[in-house]
Coordinates of C-alpha atoms in Angstrom, one line a residue:
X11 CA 63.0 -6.5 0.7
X12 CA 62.4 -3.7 2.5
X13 CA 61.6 -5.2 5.6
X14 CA 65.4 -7.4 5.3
X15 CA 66.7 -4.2 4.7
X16 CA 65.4 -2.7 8.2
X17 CA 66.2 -5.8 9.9
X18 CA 69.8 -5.7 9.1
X19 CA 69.7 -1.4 10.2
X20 CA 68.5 -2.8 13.4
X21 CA 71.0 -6.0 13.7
X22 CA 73.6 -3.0 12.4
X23 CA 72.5 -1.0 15.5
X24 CA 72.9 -3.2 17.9
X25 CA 76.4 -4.6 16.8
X26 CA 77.7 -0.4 17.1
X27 CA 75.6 -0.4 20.6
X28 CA 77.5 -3.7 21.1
X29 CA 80.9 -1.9 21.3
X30 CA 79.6 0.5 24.3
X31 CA 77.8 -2.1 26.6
X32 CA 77.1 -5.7 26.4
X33 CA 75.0 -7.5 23.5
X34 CA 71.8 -8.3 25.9
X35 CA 71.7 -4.4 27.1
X36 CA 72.6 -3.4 23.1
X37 CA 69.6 -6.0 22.3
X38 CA 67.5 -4.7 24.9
X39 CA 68.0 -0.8 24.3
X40 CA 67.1 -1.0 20.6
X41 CA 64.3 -3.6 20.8
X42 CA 62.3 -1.0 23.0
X43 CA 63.2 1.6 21.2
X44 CA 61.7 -0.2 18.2
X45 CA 59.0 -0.7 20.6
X46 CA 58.0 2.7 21.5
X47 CA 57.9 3.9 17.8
X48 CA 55.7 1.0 16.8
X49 CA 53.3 1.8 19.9
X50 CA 53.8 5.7 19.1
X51 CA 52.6 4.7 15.3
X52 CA 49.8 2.4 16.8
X53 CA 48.4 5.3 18.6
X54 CA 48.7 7.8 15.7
X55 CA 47.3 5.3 13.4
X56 CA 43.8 4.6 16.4
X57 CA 43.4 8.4 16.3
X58 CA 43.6 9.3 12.4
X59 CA 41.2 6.3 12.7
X60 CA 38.0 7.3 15.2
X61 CA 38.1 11.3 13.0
X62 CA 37.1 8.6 10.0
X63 CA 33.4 8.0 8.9
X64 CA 32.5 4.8 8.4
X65 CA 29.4 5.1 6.2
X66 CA 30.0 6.2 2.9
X67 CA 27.6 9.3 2.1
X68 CA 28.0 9.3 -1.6
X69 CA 27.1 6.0 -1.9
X70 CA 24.0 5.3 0.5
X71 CA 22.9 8.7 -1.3
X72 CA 22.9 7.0 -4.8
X73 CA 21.3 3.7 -3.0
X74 CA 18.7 6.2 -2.8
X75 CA 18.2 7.5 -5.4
X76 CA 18.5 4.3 -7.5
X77 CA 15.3 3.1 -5.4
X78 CA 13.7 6.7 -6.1
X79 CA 14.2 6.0 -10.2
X80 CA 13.7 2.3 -10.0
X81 CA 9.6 3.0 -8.3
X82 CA 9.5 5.6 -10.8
X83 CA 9.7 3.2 -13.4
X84 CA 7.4 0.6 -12.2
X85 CA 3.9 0.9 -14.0

């Protein structure tokens, strides 16, 4: 729903940019304008992503100590 809802912002945008130059330039102005925030986002998104650990500490660290009580339990 929400993505209908965004499409019909962006067919509303370029029916008003419609008025002030022709429908292929209105089309064309807010499709890269939708373009550069998606690739603006896409970068944001890459860089939040390579600050991220991919092992999880916590649980390689009970892994461990699950093997440590399990040998300690063996006879």
């Amino acid at each position: 729903l929400a993505l209908a809802g965004l499409l019909v912002l962006l067919a509303a945008a370029v029916a008003g940019l419609a008025l002030v130059i022709p429908v292929w330039a209105a089309a064309l102005v807010v499709g890269g304008v939708v373009l550069a925030v998606g690739y603006a986002l896409v970068m944001k998104g890459m860089g939040a992503l390579q600050h991220l650990d991919p092992v999880p500490e916590r649980t390689v660290q009970t892994m461990k100590d699950n093997q440590t009580w399990v040998k300690e339990q063996m006879p």
